[in-house]
Amino acid sequence: MTAEARRTDDALVVDTAYGPVRGSDDGAVKVWKGIRFAAAPAGELRWRPPEPPKRWSEPADATRVGPVCPQPTDPRIPIDLGAPQGDDCLSLNVWASSDTEPGAGKPVMVWVHGGAYVLGSSAQPLYHGRALAAAGDAVIVTVNYRLGALGFLDLSSLGDGFETNLGLRDVLFALQWVRDNIAGFGGDPNRVTVFGESAGAGIITTLLASPAAGGLFGAAIAQSSPATSVYDRERSQRVAALLLDELGIRPDEADQLTAVPTPALLTASKKVFDHIPASSPGTLAFAPIIDGDVVPAHPVQLARDGRTHPVPLIIGTNKHEAALFRWMKSPLMPITPTAIRAMFAEIAAEQPDLQLPDEEQIRAAYRGRGKTIGMGVARDIGFRMPSVWFAEGHREVAPVYLYRFDFATPMLRLLRLGAAHATELPYVWGNLVAGPKDPTFKLGGLKAGKTVSARMRRRWLNFAVDGTPAGPAGDPVWRPYQASDRATLLIDAQDRVVDDLDRDLRTAWGDQVLSFR
């Protein structure tokens, strides 16, 4: 190796609190992959909060992503996880432009992936941070956390060996790692923006209401957050009982759970995951719970009470959220009249004081939708209204920027997907074509898509820089969401700002927070 090559190699070695890591540089972007931020949550640590990994002394190879959290596979969701599954999954990845020096003090963006709290990883090719980091405006971090029963099963009533909200605690531990280490990669620990989509956005809105997250980030972006899918201890303990029954383990035998083979645990949790939305439409088996510790109360209610962290927030949803779930034939969202009636009946039984919309109000809010009323109701009870309710409260403590993503390519419109759930992700990350089998642009739209992506990335990056989501020169000014006009950015082939876009929905659904107590 030449002296010049050694210097280049040494420049890619960064000392962290646990040991040095060596990344790679392609001439435009430097990247460090698979950095362990916590010990493997296996054996006695399976149901415990994250703990520091054992320190190492020689530079660890950070040119390959680490294992992803064990998770059941679903043929209806053919995602590329980017790495094999494994217990030693608590790792993160860091991207920075090649000219970023240690101590440069650039803003940091920390990504929390989605996947209904049961699937996904930071290693998914969709979340490769090169395009987002190449501009040099920010250092990009993507994190893994425990999923499904491993991350969101509440076993705390069975003894001291079990902790609540492990997936949330993993993300908090990763944010602490960012605070303590990101300066060595060129980031500013005092300018951290957390961003995420779907379940990842649900984690974001939950952390905004978590005392444990205080001081760990200064701005947040929540894309399609299921903000009200946070449940109480009684419901979570019923889910735990179902899983124990599937495993054939009695409550007084709970200590055996640390030794259950991972495949058996995944099989049992998949059965429970499928059972819950079928028996209780609109709910998830595994999600954050109100434990009085990490999550003191329902996040949306805390937002409405002015008790969220006072940091700027971008929050929004997609125009056709429910279309993805219809296309996958997924039971996760109630779309049919029967499922919607069952969901309303359960909400009414659990929250008798709530004034739910009646049939006339529903029809008024969704007039002209014909047979697709169920799609609108599913979208709005699952994503849109929780985001609006959160925005209505959080704007009292910090600036809020509300959006709706409407852009769809000709192929997605032909497939009746439109601007479905998760379709904004390629534009945020600048990774528009996911291989030769990706149908998104088969009928055109790539040129417009590149323009949409450039605008979204500019707004997201500018928000990370100074808390203001300014677009490219000449684009509409995205005003904060305020009571006087409730400005909302419509993201499409051409962006525009609309006042009180959700007036009819707010009239139908009211200001009450629908959540399962």
Short mmCIF file of C-alpha atoms in Angstrom, two decimals:
data_model
loop_
_atom_site.label_atom_id
_atom_site.label_comp_id
_atom_site.label_asym_id
_atom_site.label_seq_id
_atom_site.Cartn_x
_atom_site.Cartn_y
_atom_site.Cartn_z
CA MET A 1 0.00 0.00 0.00
CA THR A 2 1.40 3.42 -0.93
CA ALA A 3 1.78 6.22 1.61
CA GLU A 4 -0.99 8.17 -0.14
CA ALA A 5 -3.31 5.17 0.03
CA ARG A 6 -2.53 4.71 3.72
CA ARG A 7 -3.38 8.36 4.41
CA THR A 8 -6.66 7.98 2.54
CA ASP A 9 -7.43 4.80 4.43
CA ASP A 10 -6.59 6.40 7.79
CA ALA A 11 -8.87 9.33 7.00
CA LEU A 12 -11.76 6.88 6.86
CA VAL A 13 -11.08 5.58 10.37
CA VAL A 14 -13.24 7.27 12.99
CA ASP A 15 -12.92 6.64 16.71
CA THR A 16 -16.24 6.01 18.45
CA ALA A 17 -16.97 5.51 22.14
CA TYR A 18 -16.81 1.73 21.64
CA GLY A 19 -13.93 1.49 19.17
CA PRO A 20 -12.64 2.69 15.79
CA VAL A 21 -14.48 1.99 12.52
CA ARG A 22 -13.15 2.14 8.97
CA GLY A 23 -15.49 3.18 6.16
CA SER A 24 -15.16 3.74 2.41
CA ASP A 25 -15.18 6.69 0.01
CA ASP A 26 -16.35 6.58 -3.61
CA GLY A 27 -15.10 10.07 -4.37
CA ALA A 28 -18.45 11.76 -3.78
CA VAL A 29 -19.71 10.23 -0.55
CA LYS A 30 -18.09 8.56 2.44
CA VAL A 31 -20.01 5.81 4.20
CA TRP A 32 -19.61 3.76 7.35
CA LYS A 33 -21.95 0.76 7.46
CA GLY A 34 -22.95 -1.70 10.13
CA ILE A 35 -21.61 0.28 13.10
CA ARG A 36 -22.65 -1.56 16.24
CA PHE A 37 -24.30 0.88 18.68
CA ALA A 38 -25.52 -1.75 21.18
CA ALA A 39 -24.82 -5.32 22.19
CA ALA A 40 -26.65 -8.15 20.43
CA PRO A 41 -30.10 -8.40 22.09
CA ALA A 42 -29.93 -12.17 22.42
CA GLY A 43 -30.12 -14.68 25.26
CA GLU A 44 -30.57 -12.92 28.58
CA LEU A 45 -30.63 -9.57 26.73
CA ARG A 46 -33.50 -10.57 24.41
CA TRP A 47 -36.19 -8.74 26.41
CA ARG A 48 -33.93 -6.18 28.07
CA PRO A 49 -33.14 -2.54 27.21
CA PRO A 50 -30.16 -2.06 24.88
CA GLU A 51 -26.73 -2.25 26.49
CA PRO A 52 -23.37 -0.98 25.22
CA PRO A 53 -21.39 -3.44 23.10
CA LYS A 54 -18.02 -4.73 24.22
CA ARG A 55 -15.33 -2.26 23.27
CA TRP A 56 -12.93 -3.15 20.44
CA SER A 57 -9.47 -1.76 19.74
CA GLU A 58 -8.68 -2.49 16.07
CA PRO A 59 -10.62 -0.62 13.35
CA ALA A 60 -13.81 -2.55 12.61
CA ASP A 61 -14.73 -3.07 8.97
CA ALA A 62 -17.56 -0.63 8.30
CA THR A 63 -17.90 -1.25 4.57
CA ARG A 64 -20.79 -3.72 4.84
CA VAL A 65 -24.18 -3.41 6.47
CA GLY A 66 -24.89 -5.46 9.57
CA PRO A 67 -27.59 -8.11 10.10
CA VAL A 68 -31.21 -6.97 10.12
CA CYS A 69 -33.62 -7.69 12.95
CA PRO A 70 -35.18 -11.17 12.70
CA GLN A 71 -38.62 -10.87 11.13
CA PRO A 72 -41.16 -13.11 9.41
CA THR A 73 -41.29 -12.88 5.64
CA ASP A 74 -44.51 -12.16 3.75
CA PRO A 75 -44.80 -12.95 0.02
CA ARG A 76 -47.25 -10.04 -0.32
CA ILE A 77 -44.44 -7.67 0.70
CA PRO A 78 -41.40 -8.57 -1.44
CA ILE A 79 -39.00 -6.02 0.03
CA ASP A 80 -35.23 -6.30 -0.21
CA LEU A 81 -34.00 -6.07 3.38
CA GLY A 82 -30.45 -5.47 2.17
CA ALA A 83 -28.82 -8.00 4.51
CA PRO A 84 -29.41 -11.38 6.16
CA GLN A 85 -31.33 -11.56 9.42
CA GLY A 86 -29.49 -12.06 12.70
CA ASP A 87 -29.64 -11.39 16.43
CA ASP A 88 -26.70 -8.95 16.35
CA CYS A 89 -28.88 -6.39 14.59
CA LEU A 90 -28.46 -3.14 16.56
CA SER A 91 -26.29 -1.27 14.12
CA LEU A 92 -26.46 1.94 12.11
CA ASN A 93 -25.03 3.44 8.91
CA VAL A 94 -23.54 6.90 8.33
CA TRP A 95 -23.21 8.81 5.03
CA ALA A 96 -21.38 12.11 4.50
CA SER A 97 -20.12 13.93 1.42
CA SER A 98 -16.47 13.21 0.67
CA ASP A 99 -15.41 16.75 1.58
CA THR A 100 -16.92 16.48 5.07
CA GLU A 101 -14.20 16.63 7.71
CA PRO A 102 -14.40 15.48 11.35
CA GLY A 103 -15.76 18.33 13.44
CA ALA A 104 -17.34 20.04 10.42
CA GLY A 105 -20.51 20.56 12.41
CA LYS A 106 -23.01 19.70 9.69
CA PRO A 107 -26.67 19.04 10.46
CA VAL A 108 -27.53 15.38 11.03
CA MET A 109 -30.58 13.50 9.74
CA VAL A 110 -31.40 10.23 11.52
CA TRP A 111 -33.77 7.88 9.66
CA VAL A 112 -36.14 5.43 11.37
CA HIS A 113 -37.54 2.94 8.84
CA GLY A 114 -41.15 1.80 8.66
CA GLY A 115 -42.80 -1.59 8.25
CA ALA A 116 -45.81 -1.87 10.59
CA TYR A 117 -43.40 -2.35 13.53
CA VAL A 118 -42.67 -5.89 12.27
CA LEU A 119 -40.47 -5.63 9.16
CA GLY A 120 -37.86 -3.57 7.35
CA SER A 121 -34.29 -2.48 8.03
CA SER A 122 -31.85 0.39 7.73
CA ALA A 123 -30.02 -1.63 5.06
CA GLN A 124 -32.84 -1.56 2.50
CA PRO A 125 -31.44 -0.27 -0.81
CA LEU A 126 -34.27 2.29 -0.85
CA TYR A 127 -32.64 3.99 2.15
CA HIS A 128 -29.13 4.11 0.70
CA GLY A 129 -28.06 7.62 1.70
CA ARG A 130 -25.72 8.51 -1.15
CA ALA A 131 -28.10 10.81 -3.07
CA LEU A 132 -29.25 12.59 0.07
CA ALA A 133 -25.73 13.05 1.44
CA ALA A 134 -24.00 13.98 -1.83
CA ALA A 135 -25.17 17.60 -1.69
CA GLY A 136 -23.06 18.02 1.43
CA ASP A 137 -25.78 19.75 3.45
CA ALA A 138 -26.15 17.06 6.11
CA VAL A 139 -24.75 13.84 7.55
CA ILE A 140 -27.25 10.99 7.09
CA VAL A 141 -27.74 8.17 9.61
CA THR A 142 -30.03 5.13 9.28
CA VAL A 143 -30.71 2.90 12.29
CA ASN A 144 -31.96 -0.60 13.04
CA TYR A 145 -34.22 -1.38 15.98
CA ARG A 146 -35.97 -4.47 17.30
CA LEU A 147 -39.21 -5.37 15.54
CA GLY A 148 -42.39 -7.34 16.16
CA ALA A 149 -42.51 -9.33 19.38
CA LEU A 150 -38.79 -8.69 19.93
CA GLY A 151 -39.34 -4.94 19.99
CA PHE A 152 -42.95 -4.28 20.95
CA LEU A 153 -44.29 -7.20 23.01
CA ASP A 154 -45.21 -6.19 26.56
CA LEU A 155 -44.09 -8.93 28.95
CA SER A 156 -43.43 -6.61 31.87
CA SER A 157 -46.25 -8.08 33.97
CA LEU A 158 -44.42 -11.43 33.98
CA GLY A 159 -41.39 -10.31 35.97
CA ASP A 160 -38.42 -7.99 36.26
CA GLY A 161 -36.59 -9.68 33.38
CA PHE A 162 -38.82 -8.02 30.80
CA GLU A 163 -38.93 -4.38 29.70
CA THR A 164 -41.45 -2.37 27.71
CA ASN A 165 -41.11 -0.61 24.34
CA LEU A 166 -37.77 -2.19 23.46
CA GLY A 167 -37.89 -0.94 19.87
CA LEU A 168 -38.35 2.63 21.10
CA ARG A 169 -35.53 2.16 23.59
CA ASP A 170 -33.27 0.96 20.77
CA VAL A 171 -33.94 4.15 18.79
CA LEU A 172 -33.29 6.26 21.89
CA PHE A 173 -30.00 4.39 22.43
CA ALA A 174 -29.03 5.04 18.80
CA LEU A 175 -29.80 8.75 19.24
CA GLN A 176 -27.56 8.78 22.30
CA TRP A 177 -24.84 7.19 20.15
CA VAL A 178 -25.35 9.98 17.59
CA ARG A 179 -25.07 12.61 20.33
CA ASP A 180 -21.82 11.12 21.61
CA ASN A 181 -20.12 10.14 18.35
CA ILE A 182 -21.43 11.98 15.29
CA ALA A 183 -18.92 14.85 15.54
CA GLY A 184 -16.19 12.43 14.41
CA PHE A 185 -18.11 11.89 11.17
CA GLY A 186 -18.58 15.63 10.57
CA GLY A 187 -21.99 16.03 12.18
CA ASP A 188 -23.24 18.46 14.81
CA PRO A 189 -24.80 16.62 17.79
CA ASN A 190 -26.77 19.77 18.58
CA ARG A 191 -28.47 19.86 15.17
CA VAL A 192 -30.15 16.48 14.80
CA THR A 193 -33.34 15.96 12.79
CA VAL A 194 -35.14 12.64 13.19
CA PHE A 195 -37.23 11.50 10.24
CA GLY A 196 -39.20 8.37 9.46
CA GLU A 197 -42.13 6.88 7.58
CA SER A 198 -45.12 4.76 8.63
CA ALA A 199 -44.13 2.84 11.79
CA GLY A 200 -40.88 4.82 11.75
CA ALA A 201 -42.94 8.03 11.75
CA GLY A 202 -45.04 6.53 14.54
CA ILE A 203 -41.83 6.21 16.53
CA ILE A 204 -41.04 9.86 15.73
CA THR A 205 -44.41 11.18 16.96
CA THR A 206 -44.16 8.95 20.03
CA LEU A 207 -40.66 10.21 20.85
CA LEU A 208 -41.89 13.78 20.46
CA ALA A 209 -44.08 13.01 23.48
CA SER A 210 -41.47 10.99 25.39
CA PRO A 211 -39.54 12.62 28.26
CA ALA A 212 -36.69 10.18 27.54
CA ALA A 213 -36.10 11.84 24.15
CA GLY A 214 -35.55 15.32 25.55
CA GLY A 215 -32.47 16.97 24.06
CA LEU A 216 -31.70 14.15 21.62
CA PHE A 217 -33.05 15.94 18.52
CA GLY A 218 -33.94 19.47 17.50
CA ALA A 219 -36.34 18.85 14.61
CA ALA A 220 -38.57 16.05 13.34
CA ILE A 221 -40.21 14.79 10.14
CA ALA A 222 -43.10 12.30 10.32
CA GLN A 223 -44.20 10.79 7.00
CA SER A 224 -47.53 8.91 7.26
CA SER A 225 -47.44 8.41 11.01
CA PRO A 226 -49.98 6.03 12.59
CA ALA A 227 -49.79 8.40 15.54
CA THR A 228 -52.84 7.01 17.36
CA SER A 229 -51.70 3.36 17.11
CA VAL A 230 -50.33 3.42 20.64
CA TYR A 231 -52.08 1.14 23.10
CA ASP A 232 -52.65 0.72 26.81
CA ARG A 233 -51.21 -1.96 29.08
CA GLU A 234 -54.42 -4.01 29.22
CA ARG A 235 -54.52 -4.46 25.45
CA SER A 236 -50.79 -5.15 25.21
CA GLN A 237 -50.99 -7.79 27.91
CA ARG A 238 -53.80 -9.55 26.02
CA VAL A 239 -51.49 -9.71 23.00
CA ALA A 240 -48.72 -11.14 25.18
CA ALA A 241 -51.11 -13.82 26.45
CA LEU A 242 -51.93 -14.81 22.87
CA LEU A 243 -48.25 -15.18 22.02
CA LEU A 244 -47.51 -17.25 25.12
CA ASP A 245 -50.42 -19.50 24.21
CA GLU A 246 -49.04 -19.94 20.68
CA LEU A 247 -45.68 -20.94 22.15
CA GLY A 248 -47.25 -23.26 24.73
CA ILE A 249 -45.64 -21.36 27.61
CA ARG A 250 -47.51 -20.62 30.84
CA PRO A 251 -47.08 -17.18 32.47
CA ASP A 252 -45.19 -18.76 35.36
CA GLU A 253 -42.76 -20.24 32.81
CA ALA A 254 -41.93 -16.87 31.24
CA ASP A 255 -38.24 -17.27 31.98
CA GLN A 256 -38.20 -19.82 29.13
CA LEU A 257 -38.82 -17.03 26.61
CA THR A 258 -35.12 -16.11 26.50
CA ALA A 259 -34.34 -19.58 25.13
CA VAL A 260 -37.15 -19.93 22.56
CA PRO A 261 -35.49 -20.45 19.13
CA THR A 262 -35.90 -17.35 16.99
CA PRO A 263 -37.71 -19.19 14.14
CA ALA A 264 -40.32 -20.52 16.60
CA LEU A 265 -40.80 -17.04 18.06
CA LEU A 266 -41.26 -15.54 14.58
CA THR A 267 -43.80 -18.20 13.59
CA ALA A 268 -45.86 -17.58 16.72
CA SER A 269 -45.66 -13.81 16.41
CA LYS A 270 -46.76 -13.94 12.75
CA LYS A 271 -49.92 -15.81 13.79
CA VAL A 272 -50.68 -13.21 16.44
CA PHE A 273 -49.87 -10.37 14.05
CA ASP A 274 -52.37 -11.74 11.50
CA HIS A 275 -55.02 -12.46 14.15
CA ILE A 276 -55.23 -9.03 15.81
CA PRO A 277 -56.41 -6.87 12.86
CA ALA A 278 -58.81 -9.63 11.79
CA SER A 279 -60.45 -9.68 15.23
CA SER A 280 -60.03 -5.96 16.02
CA PRO A 281 -60.02 -4.02 12.71
CA GLY A 282 -57.73 -1.02 12.67
CA THR A 283 -55.34 -2.23 15.37
CA LEU A 284 -51.87 -3.74 15.37
CA ALA A 285 -50.50 -6.60 17.45
CA PHE A 286 -47.14 -4.95 18.05
CA ALA A 287 -46.83 -1.19 18.57
CA PRO A 288 -45.67 1.27 21.22
CA ILE A 289 -47.55 1.06 24.52
CA ILE A 290 -48.29 3.51 27.29
CA ASP A 291 -45.93 2.26 29.96
CA GLY A 292 -45.73 5.35 32.16
CA ASP A 293 -42.01 5.51 31.44
CA VAL A 294 -40.88 5.96 27.85
CA VAL A 295 -44.49 6.67 26.82
CA PRO A 296 -46.37 8.45 29.63
CA ALA A 297 -49.68 8.88 27.77
CA HIS A 298 -51.17 8.87 24.26
CA PRO A 299 -48.80 10.97 22.10
CA VAL A 300 -51.59 12.73 20.17
CA GLN A 301 -53.31 13.68 23.41
CA LEU A 302 -50.01 14.95 24.82
CA ALA A 303 -49.60 17.02 21.65
CA ARG A 304 -53.11 18.44 22.09
CA ASP A 305 -52.18 19.28 25.70
CA GLY A 306 -49.05 21.17 24.59
CA ARG A 307 -46.73 18.62 26.19
CA THR A 308 -44.58 17.57 23.21
CA HIS A 309 -40.94 18.59 22.77
CA PRO A 310 -40.89 22.11 21.27
CA VAL A 311 -39.02 21.32 18.07
CA PRO A 312 -40.02 22.19 14.47
CA LEU A 313 -42.02 19.45 12.76
CA ILE A 314 -42.85 18.42 9.21
CA ILE A 315 -45.80 16.05 9.23
CA GLY A 316 -48.03 14.72 6.47
CA THR A 317 -49.51 11.80 4.58
CA ASN A 318 -50.12 10.54 1.05
CA LYS A 319 -53.31 11.15 -0.92
CA HIS A 320 -54.14 7.46 -1.46
CA GLU A 321 -52.62 5.84 1.65
CA ALA A 322 -55.07 2.91 1.77
CA ALA A 323 -54.54 1.88 -1.87
CA LEU A 324 -51.38 -0.05 -0.98
CA PHE A 325 -53.21 -2.13 1.62
CA ARG A 326 -56.02 -2.89 -0.84
CA TRP A 327 -53.47 -3.89 -3.48
CA MET A 328 -51.69 -6.22 -1.02
CA LYS A 329 -55.03 -7.57 0.26
CA SER A 330 -53.70 -6.68 3.71
CA PRO A 331 -56.01 -6.74 6.74
CA LEU A 332 -54.03 -3.98 8.45
CA MET A 333 -56.45 -1.27 7.30
CA PRO A 334 -60.25 -1.64 7.48
CA ILE A 335 -61.54 -0.86 3.99
CA THR A 336 -64.72 -2.91 3.57
CA PRO A 337 -68.00 -1.65 5.10
CA THR A 338 -68.07 -4.67 7.42
CA ALA A 339 -64.56 -4.03 8.74
CA ILE A 340 -65.23 -0.31 9.17
CA ARG A 341 -68.46 -0.95 11.09
CA ALA A 342 -66.63 -3.43 13.34
CA MET A 343 -63.88 -0.89 13.99
CA PHE A 344 -66.38 1.86 14.84
CA ALA A 345 -68.27 -0.52 17.16
CA GLU A 346 -65.09 -1.39 19.03
CA ILE A 347 -64.06 2.25 19.37
CA ALA A 348 -67.53 3.11 20.66
CA ALA A 349 -67.39 0.27 23.19
CA GLU A 350 -63.94 1.24 24.47
CA GLN A 351 -64.47 5.01 24.32
CA PRO A 352 -68.19 5.63 24.90
CA ASP A 353 -67.67 9.37 25.44
CA LEU A 354 -66.40 9.90 21.91
CA GLN A 355 -68.76 11.41 19.36
CA LEU A 356 -67.95 9.36 16.27
CA PRO A 357 -69.00 10.66 12.84
CA ASP A 358 -72.42 9.45 11.81
CA GLU A 359 -73.26 8.16 8.34
CA GLU A 360 -74.42 11.58 7.14
CA GLN A 361 -71.18 13.24 8.24
CA ILE A 362 -69.12 10.51 6.58
CA ARG A 363 -70.99 10.86 3.31
CA ALA A 364 -70.63 14.65 3.41
CA ALA A 365 -66.89 14.42 4.00
CA TYR A 366 -66.40 11.88 1.21
CA ARG A 367 -69.03 13.03 -1.25
CA GLY A 368 -68.35 11.98 -4.81
CA ARG A 369 -66.22 8.97 -3.81
CA GLY A 370 -68.97 6.40 -4.44
CA LYS A 371 -67.74 2.88 -3.70
CA THR A 372 -64.38 4.15 -2.46
CA ILE A 373 -65.69 5.76 0.73
CA GLY A 374 -64.05 2.94 2.67
CA MET A 375 -60.67 3.84 1.21
CA GLY A 376 -61.03 7.40 2.44
CA VAL A 377 -62.21 6.38 5.89
CA ALA A 378 -59.33 3.92 6.23
CA ARG A 379 -56.79 6.51 5.10
CA ASP A 380 -58.09 9.17 7.43
CA ILE A 381 -58.61 7.17 10.61
CA GLY A 382 -55.26 5.44 10.14
CA PHE A 383 -53.03 8.28 8.97
CA ARG A 384 -54.51 11.63 7.91
CA MET A 385 -56.55 12.61 10.94
CA PRO A 386 -53.94 11.44 13.47
CA SER A 387 -51.41 13.63 11.64
CA VAL A 388 -53.80 16.60 11.57
CA TRP A 389 -54.66 16.16 15.26
CA PHE A 390 -50.97 16.01 16.11
CA ALA A 391 -50.28 19.11 14.02
CA GLU A 392 -53.16 21.01 15.67
CA GLY A 393 -51.59 20.45 19.08
CA HIS A 394 -47.89 20.63 18.32
CA ARG A 395 -48.21 23.98 16.51
CA GLU A 396 -48.84 25.56 19.91
CA VAL A 397 -45.29 24.72 21.04
CA ALA A 398 -43.24 24.87 17.79
CA PRO A 399 -43.62 25.52 14.04
CA VAL A 400 -45.43 22.76 12.15
CA TYR A 401 -45.41 22.23 8.39
CA LEU A 402 -48.26 20.05 7.11
CA TYR A 403 -48.14 18.36 3.68
CA ARG A 404 -49.96 15.91 1.47
CA PHE A 405 -48.06 13.93 -1.16
CA ASP A 406 -50.15 13.63 -4.36
CA PHE A 407 -47.63 12.74 -7.07
CA ALA A 408 -48.20 9.46 -8.94
CA THR A 409 -46.74 8.11 -12.18
CA PRO A 410 -48.94 6.87 -15.05
CA MET A 411 -48.19 3.24 -14.11
CA LEU A 412 -49.16 3.72 -10.46
CA ARG A 413 -52.39 5.38 -11.56
CA LEU A 414 -53.08 2.48 -13.93
CA LEU A 415 -52.52 0.01 -11.09
CA ARG A 416 -55.02 2.00 -8.96
CA LEU A 417 -52.28 2.77 -6.47
CA GLY A 418 -51.83 6.47 -7.12
CA ALA A 419 -50.03 8.24 -4.30
CA ALA A 420 -50.29 5.16 -2.08
CA HIS A 421 -48.67 4.54 1.28
CA ALA A 422 -44.86 4.67 1.05
CA THR A 423 -44.79 5.94 -2.55
CA GLU A 424 -43.09 9.16 -1.43
CA LEU A 425 -40.02 7.30 -0.16
CA PRO A 426 -38.04 7.07 -3.43
CA TYR A 427 -38.40 10.83 -3.88
CA VAL A 428 -37.18 11.66 -0.37
CA TRP A 429 -34.13 9.44 -0.81
CA GLY A 430 -33.46 10.16 -4.49
CA ASN A 431 -33.46 6.43 -5.25
CA LEU A 432 -36.16 6.44 -7.90
CA VAL A 433 -35.73 3.14 -9.75
CA ALA A 434 -35.46 -0.01 -7.64
CA GLY A 435 -33.98 -2.29 -10.28
CA PRO A 436 -35.19 -3.52 -13.68
CA LYS A 437 -38.39 -5.07 -12.28
CA ASP A 438 -39.62 -1.83 -10.70
CA PRO A 439 -42.77 -0.89 -12.68
CA THR A 440 -43.11 2.66 -11.32
CA PHE A 441 -41.82 4.49 -14.40
CA LYS A 442 -42.59 1.89 -17.10
CA LEU A 443 -45.19 4.19 -18.63
CA GLY A 444 -43.16 7.36 -18.18
CA GLY A 445 -42.96 10.04 -15.55
CA LEU A 446 -39.26 9.70 -14.68
CA LYS A 447 -38.38 13.26 -15.70
CA ALA A 448 -41.18 14.67 -13.55
CA GLY A 449 -40.23 12.26 -10.77
CA LYS A 450 -36.65 13.54 -10.73
CA THR A 451 -37.95 17.08 -10.39
CA VAL A 452 -40.27 16.10 -7.53
CA SER A 453 -37.40 14.31 -5.82
CA ALA A 454 -35.05 17.27 -6.14
CA ARG A 455 -37.65 19.58 -4.59
CA MET A 456 -38.46 17.21 -1.72
CA ARG A 457 -34.82 16.58 -0.91
CA ARG A 458 -34.12 20.32 -0.97
CA ARG A 459 -37.02 21.03 1.41
CA TRP A 460 -36.09 18.17 3.78
CA LEU A 461 -32.39 19.17 3.81
CA ASN A 462 -33.12 22.85 4.32
CA PHE A 463 -35.38 21.92 7.21
CA ALA A 464 -32.49 20.01 8.78
CA VAL A 465 -30.24 23.04 8.31
CA ASP A 466 -32.40 25.72 9.92
CA GLY A 467 -35.89 24.38 10.63
CA THR A 468 -37.43 26.00 7.54
CA PRO A 469 -38.43 23.70 4.63
CA ALA A 470 -37.62 26.11 1.81
CA GLY A 471 -37.75 24.69 -1.71
CA PRO A 472 -35.71 25.63 -4.76
CA ALA A 473 -35.88 29.24 -5.95
CA GLY A 474 -39.27 30.03 -7.44
CA ASP A 475 -41.15 27.29 -5.57
CA PRO A 476 -44.11 28.20 -3.34
CA VAL A 477 -43.30 29.28 0.19
CA TRP A 478 -44.41 26.56 2.60
CA ARG A 479 -46.00 28.48 5.46
CA PRO A 480 -46.34 27.06 8.98
CA TYR A 481 -49.64 25.40 9.88
CA GLN A 482 -51.55 27.96 11.95
CA ALA A 483 -55.14 28.32 13.14
CA SER A 484 -55.68 31.34 10.87
CA ASP A 485 -55.17 29.50 7.56
CA ARG A 486 -53.97 25.90 8.20
CA ALA A 487 -51.58 26.09 5.24
CA THR A 488 -50.81 22.72 3.64
CA LEU A 489 -48.23 21.95 0.96
CA LEU A 490 -49.52 19.73 -1.85
CA ILE A 491 -46.53 17.88 -3.31
CA ASP A 492 -47.15 17.01 -6.96
CA ALA A 493 -45.64 17.63 -10.38
CA GLN A 494 -46.02 21.27 -9.33
CA ASP A 495 -46.10 22.12 -5.64
CA ARG A 496 -48.79 24.44 -4.32
CA VAL A 497 -49.91 25.66 -0.92
CA VAL A 498 -53.60 25.29 -0.03
CA ASP A 499 -55.35 26.79 2.97
CA ASP A 500 -57.33 24.41 5.21
CA LEU A 501 -57.14 21.47 2.83
CA ASP A 502 -58.75 19.19 5.44
CA ARG A 503 -61.73 21.38 6.38
CA ASP A 504 -64.36 18.77 5.47
CA LEU A 505 -62.45 16.01 7.26
CA ARG A 506 -62.02 18.09 10.41
CA THR A 507 -65.75 18.81 10.34
CA ALA A 508 -66.59 15.11 10.06
CA TRP A 509 -64.03 13.73 12.51
CA GLY A 510 -63.93 16.67 14.91
CA ASP A 511 -61.14 17.48 17.30
CA GLN A 512 -61.41 14.30 19.33
CA VAL A 513 -58.54 11.86 19.37
CA LEU A 514 -59.57 8.34 18.39
CA SER A 515 -57.32 5.92 20.22
CA PHE A 516 -57.68 2.61 21.96
CA ARG A 517 -57.51 3.05 25.72
#
